[in-house]
PDB file of C-alpha atoms in Angstrom:
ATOM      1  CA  UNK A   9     158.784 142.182 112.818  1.00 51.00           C
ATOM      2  CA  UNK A  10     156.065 140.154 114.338  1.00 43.00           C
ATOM      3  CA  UNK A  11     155.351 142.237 117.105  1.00 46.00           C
ATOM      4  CA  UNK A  12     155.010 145.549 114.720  1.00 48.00           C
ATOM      5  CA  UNK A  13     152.764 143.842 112.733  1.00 45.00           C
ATOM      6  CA  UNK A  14     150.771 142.535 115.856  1.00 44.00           C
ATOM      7  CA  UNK A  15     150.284 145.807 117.214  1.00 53.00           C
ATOM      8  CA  UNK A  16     149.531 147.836 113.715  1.00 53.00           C
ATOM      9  CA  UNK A  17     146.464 144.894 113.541  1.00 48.00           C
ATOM     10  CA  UNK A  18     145.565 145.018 117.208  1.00 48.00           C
ATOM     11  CA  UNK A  19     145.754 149.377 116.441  1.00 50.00           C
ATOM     12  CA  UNK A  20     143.368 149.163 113.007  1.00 53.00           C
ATOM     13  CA  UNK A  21     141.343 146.977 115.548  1.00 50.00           C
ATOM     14  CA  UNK A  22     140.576 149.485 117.813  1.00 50.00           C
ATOM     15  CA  UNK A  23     140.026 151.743 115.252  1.00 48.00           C
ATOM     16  CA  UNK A  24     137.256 150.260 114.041  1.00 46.00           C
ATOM     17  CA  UNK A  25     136.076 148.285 117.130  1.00 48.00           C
ATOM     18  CA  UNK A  26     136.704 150.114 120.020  1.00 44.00           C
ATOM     19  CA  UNK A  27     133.206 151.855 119.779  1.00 43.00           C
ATOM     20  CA  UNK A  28     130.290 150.577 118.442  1.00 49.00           C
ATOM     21  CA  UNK A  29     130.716 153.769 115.456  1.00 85.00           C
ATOM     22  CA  UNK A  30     129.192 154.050 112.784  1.00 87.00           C
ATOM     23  CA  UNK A  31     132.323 153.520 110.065  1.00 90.00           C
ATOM     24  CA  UNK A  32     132.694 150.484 111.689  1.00 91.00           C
ATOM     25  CA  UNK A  33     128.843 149.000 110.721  1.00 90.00           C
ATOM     26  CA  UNK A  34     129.554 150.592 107.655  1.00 92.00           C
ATOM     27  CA  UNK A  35     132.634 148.714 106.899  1.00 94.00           C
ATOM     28  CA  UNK A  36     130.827 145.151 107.913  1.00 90.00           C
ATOM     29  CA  UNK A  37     127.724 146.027 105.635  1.00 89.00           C
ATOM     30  CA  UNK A  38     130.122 147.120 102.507  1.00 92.00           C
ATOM     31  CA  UNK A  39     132.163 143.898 103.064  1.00 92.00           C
ATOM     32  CA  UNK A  40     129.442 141.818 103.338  1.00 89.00           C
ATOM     33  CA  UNK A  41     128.089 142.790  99.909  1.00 86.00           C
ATOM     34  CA  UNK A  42     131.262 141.862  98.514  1.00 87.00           C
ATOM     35  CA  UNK A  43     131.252 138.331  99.507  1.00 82.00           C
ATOM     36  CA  UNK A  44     134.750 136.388 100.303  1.00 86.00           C
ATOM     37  CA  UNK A  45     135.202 134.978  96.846  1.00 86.00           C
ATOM     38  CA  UNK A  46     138.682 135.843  94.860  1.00 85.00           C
ATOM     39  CA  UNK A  47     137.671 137.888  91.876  1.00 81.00           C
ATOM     40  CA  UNK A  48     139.705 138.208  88.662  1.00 79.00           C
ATOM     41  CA  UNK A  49     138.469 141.415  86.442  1.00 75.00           C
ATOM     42  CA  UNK A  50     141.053 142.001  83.788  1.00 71.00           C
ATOM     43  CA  UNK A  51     143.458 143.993  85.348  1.00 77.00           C
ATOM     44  CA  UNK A  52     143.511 142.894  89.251  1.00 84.00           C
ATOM     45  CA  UNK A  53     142.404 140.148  91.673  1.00 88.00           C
ATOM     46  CA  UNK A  54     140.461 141.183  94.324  1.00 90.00           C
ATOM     47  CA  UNK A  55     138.571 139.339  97.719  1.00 93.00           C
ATOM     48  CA  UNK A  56     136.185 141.411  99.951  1.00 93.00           C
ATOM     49  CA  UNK A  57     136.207 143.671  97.805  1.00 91.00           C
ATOM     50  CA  UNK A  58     139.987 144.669  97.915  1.00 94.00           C
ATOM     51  CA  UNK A  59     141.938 145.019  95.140  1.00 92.00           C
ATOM     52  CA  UNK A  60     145.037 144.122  94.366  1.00 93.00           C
ATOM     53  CA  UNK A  61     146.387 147.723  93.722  1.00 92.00           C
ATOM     54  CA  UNK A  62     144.902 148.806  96.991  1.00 94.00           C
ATOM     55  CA  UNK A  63     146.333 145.498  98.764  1.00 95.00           C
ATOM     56  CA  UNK A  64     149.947 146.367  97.560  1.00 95.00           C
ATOM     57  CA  UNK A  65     149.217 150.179  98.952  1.00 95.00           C
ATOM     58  CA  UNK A  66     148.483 148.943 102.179  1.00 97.00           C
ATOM     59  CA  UNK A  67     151.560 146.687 102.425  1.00 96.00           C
ATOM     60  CA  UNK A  68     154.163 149.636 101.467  1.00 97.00           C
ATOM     61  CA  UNK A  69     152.236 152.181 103.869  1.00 95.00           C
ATOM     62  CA  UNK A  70     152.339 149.546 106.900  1.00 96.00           C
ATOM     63  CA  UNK A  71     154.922 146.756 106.046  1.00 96.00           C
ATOM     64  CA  UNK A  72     152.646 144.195 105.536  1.00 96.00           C
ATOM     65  CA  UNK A  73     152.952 141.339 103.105  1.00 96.00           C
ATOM     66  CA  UNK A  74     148.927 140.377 103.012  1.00 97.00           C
ATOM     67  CA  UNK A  75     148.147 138.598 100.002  1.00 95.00           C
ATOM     68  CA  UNK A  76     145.111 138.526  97.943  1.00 94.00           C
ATOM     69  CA  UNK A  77     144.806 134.565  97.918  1.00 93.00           C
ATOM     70  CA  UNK A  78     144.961 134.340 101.757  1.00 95.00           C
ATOM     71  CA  UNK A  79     142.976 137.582 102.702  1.00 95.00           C
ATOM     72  CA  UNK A  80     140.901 137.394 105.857  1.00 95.00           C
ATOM     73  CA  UNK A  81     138.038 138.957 106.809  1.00 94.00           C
ATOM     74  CA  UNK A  82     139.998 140.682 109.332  1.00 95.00           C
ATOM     75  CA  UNK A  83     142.601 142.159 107.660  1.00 96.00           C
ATOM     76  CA  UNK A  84     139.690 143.162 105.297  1.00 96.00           C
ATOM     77  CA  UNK A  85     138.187 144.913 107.677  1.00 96.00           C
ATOM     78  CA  UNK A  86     141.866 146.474 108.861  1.00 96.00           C
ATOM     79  CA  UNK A  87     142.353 147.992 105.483  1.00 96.00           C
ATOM     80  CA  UNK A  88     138.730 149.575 104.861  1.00 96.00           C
ATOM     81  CA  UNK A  89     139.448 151.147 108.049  1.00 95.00           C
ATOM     82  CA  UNK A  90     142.301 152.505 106.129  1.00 95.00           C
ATOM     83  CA  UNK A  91     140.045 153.492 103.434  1.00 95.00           C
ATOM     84  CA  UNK A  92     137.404 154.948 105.590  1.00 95.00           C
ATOM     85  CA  UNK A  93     139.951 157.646 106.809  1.00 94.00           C
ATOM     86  CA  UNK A  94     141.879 158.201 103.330  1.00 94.00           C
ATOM     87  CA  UNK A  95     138.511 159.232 101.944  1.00 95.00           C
ATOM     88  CA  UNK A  96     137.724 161.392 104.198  1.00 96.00           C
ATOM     89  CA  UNK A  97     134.332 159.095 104.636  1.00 95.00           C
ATOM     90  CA  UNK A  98     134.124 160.412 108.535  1.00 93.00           C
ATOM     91  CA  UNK A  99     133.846 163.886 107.335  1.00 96.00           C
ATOM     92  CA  UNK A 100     130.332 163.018 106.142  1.00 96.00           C
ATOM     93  CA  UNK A 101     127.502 163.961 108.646  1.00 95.00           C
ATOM     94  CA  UNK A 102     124.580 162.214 107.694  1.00 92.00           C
ATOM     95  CA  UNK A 103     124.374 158.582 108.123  1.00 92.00           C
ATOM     96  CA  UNK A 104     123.611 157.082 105.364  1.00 92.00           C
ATOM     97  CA  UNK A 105     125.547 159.357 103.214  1.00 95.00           C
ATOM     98  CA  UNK A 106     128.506 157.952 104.807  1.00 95.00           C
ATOM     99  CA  UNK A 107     126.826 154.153 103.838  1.00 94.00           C
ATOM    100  CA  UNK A 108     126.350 155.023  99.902  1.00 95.00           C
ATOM    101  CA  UNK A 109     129.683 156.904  99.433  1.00 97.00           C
ATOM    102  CA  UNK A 110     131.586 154.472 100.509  1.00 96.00           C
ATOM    103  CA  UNK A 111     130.380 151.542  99.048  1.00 95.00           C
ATOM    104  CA  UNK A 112     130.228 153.043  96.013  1.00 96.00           C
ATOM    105  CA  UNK A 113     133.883 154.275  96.314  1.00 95.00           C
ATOM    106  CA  UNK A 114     134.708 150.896  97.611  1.00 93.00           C
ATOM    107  CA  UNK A 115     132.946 149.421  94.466  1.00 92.00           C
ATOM    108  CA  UNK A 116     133.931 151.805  91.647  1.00 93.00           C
ATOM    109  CA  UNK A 117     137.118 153.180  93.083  1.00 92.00           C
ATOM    110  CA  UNK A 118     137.971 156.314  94.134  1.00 94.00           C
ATOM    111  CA  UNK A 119     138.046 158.528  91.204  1.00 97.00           C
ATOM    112  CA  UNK A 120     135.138 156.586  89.609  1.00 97.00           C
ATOM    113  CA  UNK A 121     133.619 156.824  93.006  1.00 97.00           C
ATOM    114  CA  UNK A 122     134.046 160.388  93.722  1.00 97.00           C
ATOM    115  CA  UNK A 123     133.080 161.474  90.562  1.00 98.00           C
ATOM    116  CA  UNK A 124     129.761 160.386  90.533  1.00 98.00           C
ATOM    117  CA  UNK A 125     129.578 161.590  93.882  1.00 98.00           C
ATOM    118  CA  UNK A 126     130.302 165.351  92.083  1.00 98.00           C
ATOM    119  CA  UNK A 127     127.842 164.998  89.044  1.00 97.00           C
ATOM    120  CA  UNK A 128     125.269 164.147  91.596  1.00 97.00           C
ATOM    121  CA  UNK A 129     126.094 167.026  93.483  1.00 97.00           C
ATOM    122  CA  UNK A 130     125.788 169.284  89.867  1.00 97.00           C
ATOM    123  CA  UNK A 131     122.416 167.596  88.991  1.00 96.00           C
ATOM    124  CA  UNK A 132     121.282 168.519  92.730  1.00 97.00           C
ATOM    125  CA  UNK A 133     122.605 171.874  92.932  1.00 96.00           C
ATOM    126  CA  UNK A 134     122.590 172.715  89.199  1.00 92.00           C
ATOM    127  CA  UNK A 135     126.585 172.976  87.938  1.00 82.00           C
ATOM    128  CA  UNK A 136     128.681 173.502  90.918  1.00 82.00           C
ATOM    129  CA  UNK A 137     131.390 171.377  91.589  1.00 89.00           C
ATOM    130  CA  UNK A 138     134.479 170.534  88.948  1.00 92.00           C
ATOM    131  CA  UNK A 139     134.346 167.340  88.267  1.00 95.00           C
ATOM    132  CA  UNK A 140     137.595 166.607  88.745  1.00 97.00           C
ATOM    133  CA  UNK A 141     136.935 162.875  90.798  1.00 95.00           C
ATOM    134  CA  UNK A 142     138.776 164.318  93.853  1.00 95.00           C
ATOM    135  CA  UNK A 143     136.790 164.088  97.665  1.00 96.00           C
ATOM    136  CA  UNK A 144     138.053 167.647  98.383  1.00 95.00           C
ATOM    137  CA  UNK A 145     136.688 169.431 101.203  1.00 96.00           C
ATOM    138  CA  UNK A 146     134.284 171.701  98.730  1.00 94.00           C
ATOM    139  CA  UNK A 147     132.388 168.499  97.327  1.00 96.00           C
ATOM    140  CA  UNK A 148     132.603 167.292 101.317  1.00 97.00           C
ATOM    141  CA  UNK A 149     131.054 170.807 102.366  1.00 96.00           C
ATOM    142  CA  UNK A 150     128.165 170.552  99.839  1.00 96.00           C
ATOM    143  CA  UNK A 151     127.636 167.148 100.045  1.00 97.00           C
ATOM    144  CA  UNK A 152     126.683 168.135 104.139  1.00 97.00           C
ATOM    145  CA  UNK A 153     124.732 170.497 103.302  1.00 97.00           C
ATOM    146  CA  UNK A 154     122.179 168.427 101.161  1.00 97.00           C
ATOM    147  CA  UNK A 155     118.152 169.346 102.196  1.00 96.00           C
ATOM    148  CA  UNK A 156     116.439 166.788 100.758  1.00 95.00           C
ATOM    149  CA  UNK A 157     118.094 163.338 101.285  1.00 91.00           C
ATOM    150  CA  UNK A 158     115.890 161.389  99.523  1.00 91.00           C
ATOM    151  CA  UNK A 159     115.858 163.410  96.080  1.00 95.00           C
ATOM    152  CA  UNK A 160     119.817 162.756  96.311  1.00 96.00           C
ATOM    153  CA  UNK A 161     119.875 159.797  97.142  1.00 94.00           C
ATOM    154  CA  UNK A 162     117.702 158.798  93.928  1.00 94.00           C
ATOM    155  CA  UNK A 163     119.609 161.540  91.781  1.00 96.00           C
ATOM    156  CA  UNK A 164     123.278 159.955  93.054  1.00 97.00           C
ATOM    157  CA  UNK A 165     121.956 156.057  92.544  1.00 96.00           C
ATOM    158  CA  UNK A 166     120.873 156.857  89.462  1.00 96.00           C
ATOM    159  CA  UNK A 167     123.813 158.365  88.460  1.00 97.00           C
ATOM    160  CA  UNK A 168     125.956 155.016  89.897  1.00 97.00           C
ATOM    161  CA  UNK A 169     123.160 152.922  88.130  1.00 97.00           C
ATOM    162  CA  UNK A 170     124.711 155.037  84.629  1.00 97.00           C
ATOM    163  CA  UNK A 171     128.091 154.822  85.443  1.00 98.00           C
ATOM    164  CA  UNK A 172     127.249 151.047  85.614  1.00 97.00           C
ATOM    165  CA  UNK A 173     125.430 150.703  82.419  1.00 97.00           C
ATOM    166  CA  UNK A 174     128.516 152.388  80.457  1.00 97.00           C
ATOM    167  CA  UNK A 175     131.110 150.131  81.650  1.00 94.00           C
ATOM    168  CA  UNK A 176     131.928 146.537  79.426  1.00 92.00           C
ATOM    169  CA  UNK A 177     131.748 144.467  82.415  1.00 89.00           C
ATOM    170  CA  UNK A 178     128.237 145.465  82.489  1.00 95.00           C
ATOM    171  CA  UNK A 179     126.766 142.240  80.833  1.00 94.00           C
ATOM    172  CA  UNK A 180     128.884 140.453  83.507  1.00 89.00           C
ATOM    173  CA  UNK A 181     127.942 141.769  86.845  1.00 90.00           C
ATOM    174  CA  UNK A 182     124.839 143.900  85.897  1.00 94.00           C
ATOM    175  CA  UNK A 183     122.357 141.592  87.923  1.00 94.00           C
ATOM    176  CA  UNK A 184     124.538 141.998  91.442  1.00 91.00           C
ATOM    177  CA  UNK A 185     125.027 145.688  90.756  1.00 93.00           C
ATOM    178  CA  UNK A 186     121.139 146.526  90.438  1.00 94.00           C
ATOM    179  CA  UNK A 187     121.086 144.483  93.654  1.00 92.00           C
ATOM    180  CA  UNK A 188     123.004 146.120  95.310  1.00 91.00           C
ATOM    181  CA  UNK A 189     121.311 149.786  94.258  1.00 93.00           C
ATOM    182  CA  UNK A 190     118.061 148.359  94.839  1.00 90.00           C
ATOM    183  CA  UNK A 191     118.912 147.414  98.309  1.00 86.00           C
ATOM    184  CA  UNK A 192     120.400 150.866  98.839  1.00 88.00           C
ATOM    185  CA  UNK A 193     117.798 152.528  97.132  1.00 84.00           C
ATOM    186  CA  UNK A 194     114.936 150.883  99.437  1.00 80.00           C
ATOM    187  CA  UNK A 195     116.844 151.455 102.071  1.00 67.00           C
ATOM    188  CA  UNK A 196     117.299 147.733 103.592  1.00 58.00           C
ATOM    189  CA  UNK A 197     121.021 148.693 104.441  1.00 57.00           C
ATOM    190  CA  UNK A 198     120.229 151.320 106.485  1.00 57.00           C
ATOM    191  CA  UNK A 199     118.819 149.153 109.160  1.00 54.00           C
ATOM    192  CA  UNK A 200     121.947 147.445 109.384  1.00 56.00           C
ATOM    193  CA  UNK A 201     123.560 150.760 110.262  1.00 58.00           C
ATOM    194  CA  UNK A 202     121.516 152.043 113.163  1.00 53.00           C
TER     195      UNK A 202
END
């Protein structure tokens, strides 16, 4: 039991390793904002930046028994590599794209996530995707086809910034979460991904 869990670590490792790519600095950047510190929201704990739900996917996908409490930063990183892939994140050409999808996926959820994601994508295009909060390859498709990176950028962060504002945790955490678009929207992350 050891050695399979050895070698599905030292594999996820690689993954995300083995070149200097760009999921990988994407990964460190996204965990970074999150901090180390075990969060309690009402329904889950979470550390990184990994929920519990997600945690207990992991462990029934790969026969691990990680716990929140005892997290590291590596197995952290061994599950957003996880994530990277089951959100299709790769599939993304541009850069920094890849950088704002996933941390807001990684922040919101996935649903949450991809959903802004596809109203952004309607306000862009004018009312072309269902907004169904599904990654699928059509949302993927015009998401890489996007002209003008900046006017999306400022359309999709202002969409997250909403999605924020309508949530009751916003009185809570609404000082780290303008933060955090601020830094995306002035593009000091994107530095950190080159």
């Amino acid at each position: 039991m050891f050695y399979k869990l050895l070698i599905i670590f030292l594999l996820n490792f690689m993954v995300v390793f083995s070149k200097n790519d760009i999921e990988s600095k994407i990964i460190l950047v996204v965990l970074a904002q999150e901090g180390n510190s075990i969060l309690k929201s009402e329904r889950e704990l979470s550390k990184y930046g990994i929920r519990e739900n997600t945690l207990n996917e992991y462990n029934k996908k790969y026969n691990t028994n990680y716990q929140i409490e005892t997290l590291t930063k590596n197995q952290a990183i061994e599950i957003s590599a996880e994530l990277v892939k089951k959100y299709r994140i790769n599939e993304i050409k541009d850069n920094y794209f890849k950088l704002i999808i996933f941390d807001t996926i990684f922040n919101t959820g996935y649903f949450s996530g991809s959903s802004i994601l596809q109203k952004s994508l309607n306000r862009y295009y004018g009312k072309t995707v269902k907004i169904d909060g599904i990654m699928g390859s059509k949302t993927i498709n015009l998401l890489n086809k996007v002209k003008d990176s900046e006017r999306f950028i400022q359309i999709f962060l202002n969409e997250r910034l909403t999605y924020y504002k309508n949530l009751k945790e916003w009185k809570i955490y609404k000082n780290g979460w303008i933060i955090r678009i601020d830094n995306l929207k002035n593009n000091k992350l994107s530095k950190k991904i080159r």
